[in-house]
PDB file of C-alpha atoms in Angstrom:
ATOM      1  CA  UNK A   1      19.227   0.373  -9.916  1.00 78.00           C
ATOM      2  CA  UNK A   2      17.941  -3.097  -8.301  1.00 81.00           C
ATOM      3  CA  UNK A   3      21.589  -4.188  -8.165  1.00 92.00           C
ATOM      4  CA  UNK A   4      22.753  -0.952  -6.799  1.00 94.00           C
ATOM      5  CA  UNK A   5      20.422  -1.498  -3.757  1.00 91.00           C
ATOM      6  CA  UNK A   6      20.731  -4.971  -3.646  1.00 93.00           C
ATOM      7  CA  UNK A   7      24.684  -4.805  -3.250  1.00 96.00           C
ATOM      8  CA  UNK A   8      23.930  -1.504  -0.815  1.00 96.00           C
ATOM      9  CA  UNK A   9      21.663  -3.353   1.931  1.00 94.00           C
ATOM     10  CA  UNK A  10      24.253  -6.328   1.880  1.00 97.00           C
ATOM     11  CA  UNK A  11      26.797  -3.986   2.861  1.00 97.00           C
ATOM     12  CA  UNK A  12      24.487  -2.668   5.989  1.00 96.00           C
ATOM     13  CA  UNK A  13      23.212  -6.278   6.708  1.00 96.00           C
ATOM     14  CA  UNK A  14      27.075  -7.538   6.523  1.00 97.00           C
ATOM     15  CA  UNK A  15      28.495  -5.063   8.976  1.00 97.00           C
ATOM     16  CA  UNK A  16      25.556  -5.447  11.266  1.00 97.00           C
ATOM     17  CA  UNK A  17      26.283  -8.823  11.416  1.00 96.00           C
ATOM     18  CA  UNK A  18      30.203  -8.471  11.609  1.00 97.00           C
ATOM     19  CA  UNK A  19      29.438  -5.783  14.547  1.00 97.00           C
ATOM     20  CA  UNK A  20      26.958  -8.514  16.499  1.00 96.00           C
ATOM     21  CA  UNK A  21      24.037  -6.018  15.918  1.00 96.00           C
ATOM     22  CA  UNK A  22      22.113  -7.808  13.496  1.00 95.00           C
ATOM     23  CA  UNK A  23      20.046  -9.716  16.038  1.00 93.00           C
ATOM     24  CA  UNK A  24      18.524  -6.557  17.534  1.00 92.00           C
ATOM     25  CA  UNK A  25      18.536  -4.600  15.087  1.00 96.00           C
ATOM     26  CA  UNK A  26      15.099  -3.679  13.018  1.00 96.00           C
ATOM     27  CA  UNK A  27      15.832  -3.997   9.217  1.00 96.00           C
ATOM     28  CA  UNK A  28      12.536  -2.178   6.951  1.00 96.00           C
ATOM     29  CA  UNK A  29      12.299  -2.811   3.133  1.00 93.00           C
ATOM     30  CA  UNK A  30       9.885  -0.766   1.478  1.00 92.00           C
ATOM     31  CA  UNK A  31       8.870   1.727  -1.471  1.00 87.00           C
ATOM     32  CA  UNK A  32       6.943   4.563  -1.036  1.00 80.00           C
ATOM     33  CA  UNK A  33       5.483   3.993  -4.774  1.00 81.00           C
ATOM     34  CA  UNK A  34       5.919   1.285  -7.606  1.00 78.00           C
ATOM     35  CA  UNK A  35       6.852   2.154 -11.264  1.00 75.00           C
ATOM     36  CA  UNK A  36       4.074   1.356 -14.219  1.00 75.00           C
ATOM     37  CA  UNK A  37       7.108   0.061 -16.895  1.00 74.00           C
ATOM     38  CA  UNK A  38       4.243  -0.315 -19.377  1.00 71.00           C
ATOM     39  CA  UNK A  39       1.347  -1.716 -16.742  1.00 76.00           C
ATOM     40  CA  UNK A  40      -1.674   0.107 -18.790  1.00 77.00           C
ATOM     41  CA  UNK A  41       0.556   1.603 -21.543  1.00 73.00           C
ATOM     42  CA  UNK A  42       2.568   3.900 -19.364  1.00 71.00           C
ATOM     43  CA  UNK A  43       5.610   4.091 -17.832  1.00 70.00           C
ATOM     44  CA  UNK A  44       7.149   5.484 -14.643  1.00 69.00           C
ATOM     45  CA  UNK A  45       5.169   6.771 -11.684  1.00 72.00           C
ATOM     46  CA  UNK A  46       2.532   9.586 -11.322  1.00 68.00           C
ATOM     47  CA  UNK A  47      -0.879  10.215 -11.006  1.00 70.00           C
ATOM     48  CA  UNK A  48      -2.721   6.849 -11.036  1.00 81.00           C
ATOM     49  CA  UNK A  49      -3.452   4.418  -8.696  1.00 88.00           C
ATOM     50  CA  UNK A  50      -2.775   1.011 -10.563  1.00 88.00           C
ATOM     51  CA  UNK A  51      -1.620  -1.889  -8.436  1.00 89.00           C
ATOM     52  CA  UNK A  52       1.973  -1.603  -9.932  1.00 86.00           C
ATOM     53  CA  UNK A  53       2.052   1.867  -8.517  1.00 86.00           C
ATOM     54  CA  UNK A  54       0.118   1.281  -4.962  1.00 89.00           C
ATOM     55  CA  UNK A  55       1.244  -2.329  -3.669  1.00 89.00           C
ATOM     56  CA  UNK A  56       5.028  -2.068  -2.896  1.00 88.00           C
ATOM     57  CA  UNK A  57       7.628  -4.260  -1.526  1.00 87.00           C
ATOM     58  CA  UNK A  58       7.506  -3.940   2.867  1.00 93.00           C
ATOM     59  CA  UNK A  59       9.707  -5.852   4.183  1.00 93.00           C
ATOM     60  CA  UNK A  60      10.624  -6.859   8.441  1.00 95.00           C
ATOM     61  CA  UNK A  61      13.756  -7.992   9.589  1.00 94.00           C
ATOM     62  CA  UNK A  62      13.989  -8.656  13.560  1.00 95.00           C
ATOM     63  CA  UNK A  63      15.569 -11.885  14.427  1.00 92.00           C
ATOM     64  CA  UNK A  64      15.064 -11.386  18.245  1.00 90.00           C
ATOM     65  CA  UNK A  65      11.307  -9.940  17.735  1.00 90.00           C
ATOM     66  CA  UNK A  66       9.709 -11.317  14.244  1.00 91.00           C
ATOM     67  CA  UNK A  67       8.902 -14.624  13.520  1.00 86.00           C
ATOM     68  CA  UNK A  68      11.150 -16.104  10.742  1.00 87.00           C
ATOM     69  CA  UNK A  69       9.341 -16.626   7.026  1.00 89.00           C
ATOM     70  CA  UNK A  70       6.085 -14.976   7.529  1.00 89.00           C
ATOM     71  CA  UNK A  71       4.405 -13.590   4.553  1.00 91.00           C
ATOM     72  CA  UNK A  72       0.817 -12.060   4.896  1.00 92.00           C
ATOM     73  CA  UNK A  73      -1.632 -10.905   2.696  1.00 90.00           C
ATOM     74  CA  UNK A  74      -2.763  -8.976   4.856  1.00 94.00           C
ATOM     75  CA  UNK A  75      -3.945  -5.017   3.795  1.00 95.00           C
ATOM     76  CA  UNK A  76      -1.106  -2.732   5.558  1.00 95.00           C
ATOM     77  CA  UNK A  77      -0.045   1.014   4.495  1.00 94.00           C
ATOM     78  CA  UNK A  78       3.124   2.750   4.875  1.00 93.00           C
ATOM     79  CA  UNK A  79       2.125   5.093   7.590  1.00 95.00           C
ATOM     80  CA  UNK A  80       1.925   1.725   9.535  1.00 97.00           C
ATOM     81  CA  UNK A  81       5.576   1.609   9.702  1.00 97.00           C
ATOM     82  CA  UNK A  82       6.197   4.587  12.143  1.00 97.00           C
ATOM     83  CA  UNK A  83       3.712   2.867  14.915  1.00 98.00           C
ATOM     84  CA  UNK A  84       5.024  -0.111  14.491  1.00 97.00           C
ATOM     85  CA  UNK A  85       8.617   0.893  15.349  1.00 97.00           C
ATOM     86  CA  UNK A  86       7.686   2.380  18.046  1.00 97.00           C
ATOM     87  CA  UNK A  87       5.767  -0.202  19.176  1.00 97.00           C
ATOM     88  CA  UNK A  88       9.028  -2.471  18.996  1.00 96.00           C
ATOM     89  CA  UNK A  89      10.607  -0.165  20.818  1.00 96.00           C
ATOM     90  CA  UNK A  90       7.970  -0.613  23.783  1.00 96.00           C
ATOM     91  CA  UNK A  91       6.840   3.534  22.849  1.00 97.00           C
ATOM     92  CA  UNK A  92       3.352   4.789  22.682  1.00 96.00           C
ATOM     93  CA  UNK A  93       2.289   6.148  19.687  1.00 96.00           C
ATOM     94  CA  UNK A  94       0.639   9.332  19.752  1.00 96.00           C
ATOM     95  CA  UNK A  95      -3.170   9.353  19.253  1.00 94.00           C
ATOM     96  CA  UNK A  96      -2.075  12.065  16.381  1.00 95.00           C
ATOM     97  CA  UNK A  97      -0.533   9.153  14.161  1.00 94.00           C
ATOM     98  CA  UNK A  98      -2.930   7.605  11.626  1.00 92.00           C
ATOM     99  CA  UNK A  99      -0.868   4.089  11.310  1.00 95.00           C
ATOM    100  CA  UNK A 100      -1.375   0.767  12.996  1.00 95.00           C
ATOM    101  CA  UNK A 101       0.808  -1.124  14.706  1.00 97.00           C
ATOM    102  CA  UNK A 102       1.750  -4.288  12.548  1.00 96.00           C
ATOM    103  CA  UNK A 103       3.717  -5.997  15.482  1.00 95.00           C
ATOM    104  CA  UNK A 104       0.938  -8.063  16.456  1.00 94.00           C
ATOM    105  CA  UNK A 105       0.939  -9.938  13.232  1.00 93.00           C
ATOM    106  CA  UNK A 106       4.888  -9.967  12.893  1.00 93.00           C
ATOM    107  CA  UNK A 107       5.332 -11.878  16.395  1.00 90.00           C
ATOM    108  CA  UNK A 108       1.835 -13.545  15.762  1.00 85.00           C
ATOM    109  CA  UNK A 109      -0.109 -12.434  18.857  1.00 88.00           C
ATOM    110  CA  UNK A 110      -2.907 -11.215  15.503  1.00 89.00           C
ATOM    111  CA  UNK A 111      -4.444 -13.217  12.057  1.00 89.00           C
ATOM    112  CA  UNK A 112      -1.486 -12.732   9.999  1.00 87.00           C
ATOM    113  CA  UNK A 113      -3.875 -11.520   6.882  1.00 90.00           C
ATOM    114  CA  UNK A 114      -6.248  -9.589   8.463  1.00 90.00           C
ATOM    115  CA  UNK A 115      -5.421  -5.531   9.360  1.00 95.00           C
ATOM    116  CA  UNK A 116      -7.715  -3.352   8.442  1.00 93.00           C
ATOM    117  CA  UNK A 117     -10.711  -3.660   6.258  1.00 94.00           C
ATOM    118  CA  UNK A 118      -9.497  -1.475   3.411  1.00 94.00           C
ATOM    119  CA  UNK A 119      -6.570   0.882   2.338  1.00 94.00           C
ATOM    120  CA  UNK A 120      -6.601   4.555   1.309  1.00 92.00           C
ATOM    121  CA  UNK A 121      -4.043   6.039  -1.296  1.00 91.00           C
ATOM    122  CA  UNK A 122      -4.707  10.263  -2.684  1.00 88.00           C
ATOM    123  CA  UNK A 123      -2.480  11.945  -4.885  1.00 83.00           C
ATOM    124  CA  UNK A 124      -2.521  15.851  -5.337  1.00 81.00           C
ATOM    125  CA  UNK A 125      -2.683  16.773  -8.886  1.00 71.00           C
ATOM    126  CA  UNK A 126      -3.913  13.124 -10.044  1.00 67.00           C
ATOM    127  CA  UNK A 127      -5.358  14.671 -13.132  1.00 67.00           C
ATOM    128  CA  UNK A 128      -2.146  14.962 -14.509  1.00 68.00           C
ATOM    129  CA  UNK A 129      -1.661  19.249 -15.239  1.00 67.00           C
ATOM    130  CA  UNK A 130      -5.461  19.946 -15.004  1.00 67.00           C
ATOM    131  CA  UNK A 131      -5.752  23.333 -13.588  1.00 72.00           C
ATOM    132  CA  UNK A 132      -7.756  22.651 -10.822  1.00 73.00           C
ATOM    133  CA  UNK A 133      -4.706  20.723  -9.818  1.00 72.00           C
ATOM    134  CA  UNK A 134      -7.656  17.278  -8.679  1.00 81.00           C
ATOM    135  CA  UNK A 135      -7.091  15.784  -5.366  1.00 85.00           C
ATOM    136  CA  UNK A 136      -7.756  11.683  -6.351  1.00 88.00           C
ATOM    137  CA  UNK A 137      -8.216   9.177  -4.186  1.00 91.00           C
ATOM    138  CA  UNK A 138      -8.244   5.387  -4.211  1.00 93.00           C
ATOM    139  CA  UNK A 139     -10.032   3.122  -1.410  1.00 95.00           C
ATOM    140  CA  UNK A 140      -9.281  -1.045  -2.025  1.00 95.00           C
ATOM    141  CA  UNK A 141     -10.544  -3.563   0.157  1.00 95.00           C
ATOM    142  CA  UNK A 142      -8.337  -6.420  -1.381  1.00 94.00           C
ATOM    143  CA  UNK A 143     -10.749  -7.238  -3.868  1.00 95.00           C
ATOM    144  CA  UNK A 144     -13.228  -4.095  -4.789  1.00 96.00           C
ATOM    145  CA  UNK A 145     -10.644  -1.108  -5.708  1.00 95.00           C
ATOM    146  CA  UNK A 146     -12.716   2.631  -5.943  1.00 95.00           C
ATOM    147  CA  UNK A 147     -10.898   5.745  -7.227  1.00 93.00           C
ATOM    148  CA  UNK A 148     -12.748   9.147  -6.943  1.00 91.00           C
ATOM    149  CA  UNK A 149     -11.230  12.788  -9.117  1.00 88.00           C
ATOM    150  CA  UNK A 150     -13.245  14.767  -6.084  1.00 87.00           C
ATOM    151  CA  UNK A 151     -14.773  17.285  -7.977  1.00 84.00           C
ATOM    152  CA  UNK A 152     -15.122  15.093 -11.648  1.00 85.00           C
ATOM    153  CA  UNK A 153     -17.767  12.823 -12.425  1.00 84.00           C
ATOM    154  CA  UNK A 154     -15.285  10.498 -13.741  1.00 86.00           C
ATOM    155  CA  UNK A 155     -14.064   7.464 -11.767  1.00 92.00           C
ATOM    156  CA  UNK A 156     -12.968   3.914 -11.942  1.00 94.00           C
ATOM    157  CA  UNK A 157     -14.007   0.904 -10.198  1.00 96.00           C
ATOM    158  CA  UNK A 158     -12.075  -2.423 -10.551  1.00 96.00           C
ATOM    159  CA  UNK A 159     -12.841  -5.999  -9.324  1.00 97.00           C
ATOM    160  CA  UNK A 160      -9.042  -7.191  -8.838  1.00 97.00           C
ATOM    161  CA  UNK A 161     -10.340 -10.744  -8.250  1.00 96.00           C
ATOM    162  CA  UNK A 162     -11.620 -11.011 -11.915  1.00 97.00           C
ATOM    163  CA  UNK A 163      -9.625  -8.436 -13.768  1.00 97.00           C
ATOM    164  CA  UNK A 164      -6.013  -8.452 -11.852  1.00 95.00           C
ATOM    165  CA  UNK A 165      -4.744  -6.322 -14.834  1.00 93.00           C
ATOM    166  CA  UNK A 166      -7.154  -3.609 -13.987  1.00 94.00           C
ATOM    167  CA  UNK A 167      -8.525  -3.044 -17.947  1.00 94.00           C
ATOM    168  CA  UNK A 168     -12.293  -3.180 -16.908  1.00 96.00           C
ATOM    169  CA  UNK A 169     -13.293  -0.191 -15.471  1.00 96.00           C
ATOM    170  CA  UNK A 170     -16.841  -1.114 -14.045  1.00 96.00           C
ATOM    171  CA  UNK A 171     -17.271   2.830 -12.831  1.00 94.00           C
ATOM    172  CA  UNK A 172     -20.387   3.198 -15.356  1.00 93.00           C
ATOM    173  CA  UNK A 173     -21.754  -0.148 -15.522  1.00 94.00           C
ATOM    174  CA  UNK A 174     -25.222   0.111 -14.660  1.00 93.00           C
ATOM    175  CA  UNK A 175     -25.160  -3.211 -12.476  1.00 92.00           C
ATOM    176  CA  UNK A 176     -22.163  -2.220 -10.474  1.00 91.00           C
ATOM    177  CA  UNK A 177     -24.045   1.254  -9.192  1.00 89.00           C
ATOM    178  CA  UNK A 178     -25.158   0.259  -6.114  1.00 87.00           C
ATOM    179  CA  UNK A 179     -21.624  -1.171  -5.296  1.00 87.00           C
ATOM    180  CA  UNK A 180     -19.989   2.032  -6.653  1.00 86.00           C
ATOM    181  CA  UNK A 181     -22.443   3.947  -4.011  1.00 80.00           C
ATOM    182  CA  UNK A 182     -21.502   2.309  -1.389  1.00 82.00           C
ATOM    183  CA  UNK A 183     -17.747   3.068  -2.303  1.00 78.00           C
ATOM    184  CA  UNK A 184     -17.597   6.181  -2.159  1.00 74.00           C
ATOM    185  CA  UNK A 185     -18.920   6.714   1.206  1.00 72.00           C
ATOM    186  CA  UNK A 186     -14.835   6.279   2.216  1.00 70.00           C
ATOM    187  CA  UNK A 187     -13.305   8.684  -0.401  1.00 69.00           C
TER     188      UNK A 187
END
């Protein structure tokens, strides 16, 4: 499947490039979810929110607009993509759109790793065939990542800095309360 999309964008970069367009011409390379392929035991995609599943490939060709060989750390989402096309394109976005533009740090008028202050990721049904069908919701800030089943007492809490593999679920440690708190003010 890699190869298949691999060989695929070649084709599209080639014959922008044969057809002088390449230059001027916006190129996006993203997922709108990862795969687990045994992350946590499991396999495919679905109702979780582990980093295999939530932090995908996005990707920003512009020769004439984005600065060659950046790579940022920076916390982005994918309805950040919209705005920032228009954006390119010199359009407004409308004040209904929830995404930022992330042209400022592609042309470096911005701090390359700094967008926003946290990300947001839900999932409808996140409880896997429960039959109140749970809405879940996951809030990281890059280091701290919260996930709430609204309506469950359960939860998980992970400190990616120390446990990148997300096995220590800190949600009912006692000394991590106040921190869980203070999380889920933005679920």
């Amino acid at each position: 499947m890699i190869m298949l999309i691999d060989d695929q964008l070649k084709r599209i970069v080639d014959t922008l490039r044969e057809s002088g367009q390449l230059a001027n011409t916006i190129i996006v390379y993203m997922s709108d979810h990862g795969e687990l392929l045994g992350d946590q035991g499991l396999i495919l995609k679905g109702c979780r929110f582990f980093e295999g599943l939530v932090r995908v490939p996005l990707i920003f060709s512009w020769p004439e607009g984005i600065e060659r060989g950046l790579v940022s750390d920076a916390l982005v989402e994918t309805i950040d993509v919209a705005p920032t096309l228009l954006d390119a394109a010199g359009l407004p976005t409308p004040e209904s759109m929830q995404g930022r533009s992330l042209l400022p740090l592609l042309n470096g008028q911005r701090d390359l790793h700094r967008h926003r202050p946290h990300v947001i990721c839900e999932y409808f049904d996140a409880m896997g065939g429960h039959p109140d069908h749970t809405h879940g919701s996951m809030v990281c800030d890059g280091r701290y990542k919260s996930v709430v089943y609204h309506g469950h007492s359960i939860g998980e809490l992970y400190d990616l800095e120390r446990d990148p593999g997300e096995f220590d679920n800190l949600w009912d440690d006692p000394a991590h309360r106040e921190l869980q708190y203070e999380r889920v003010k933005y679920h």
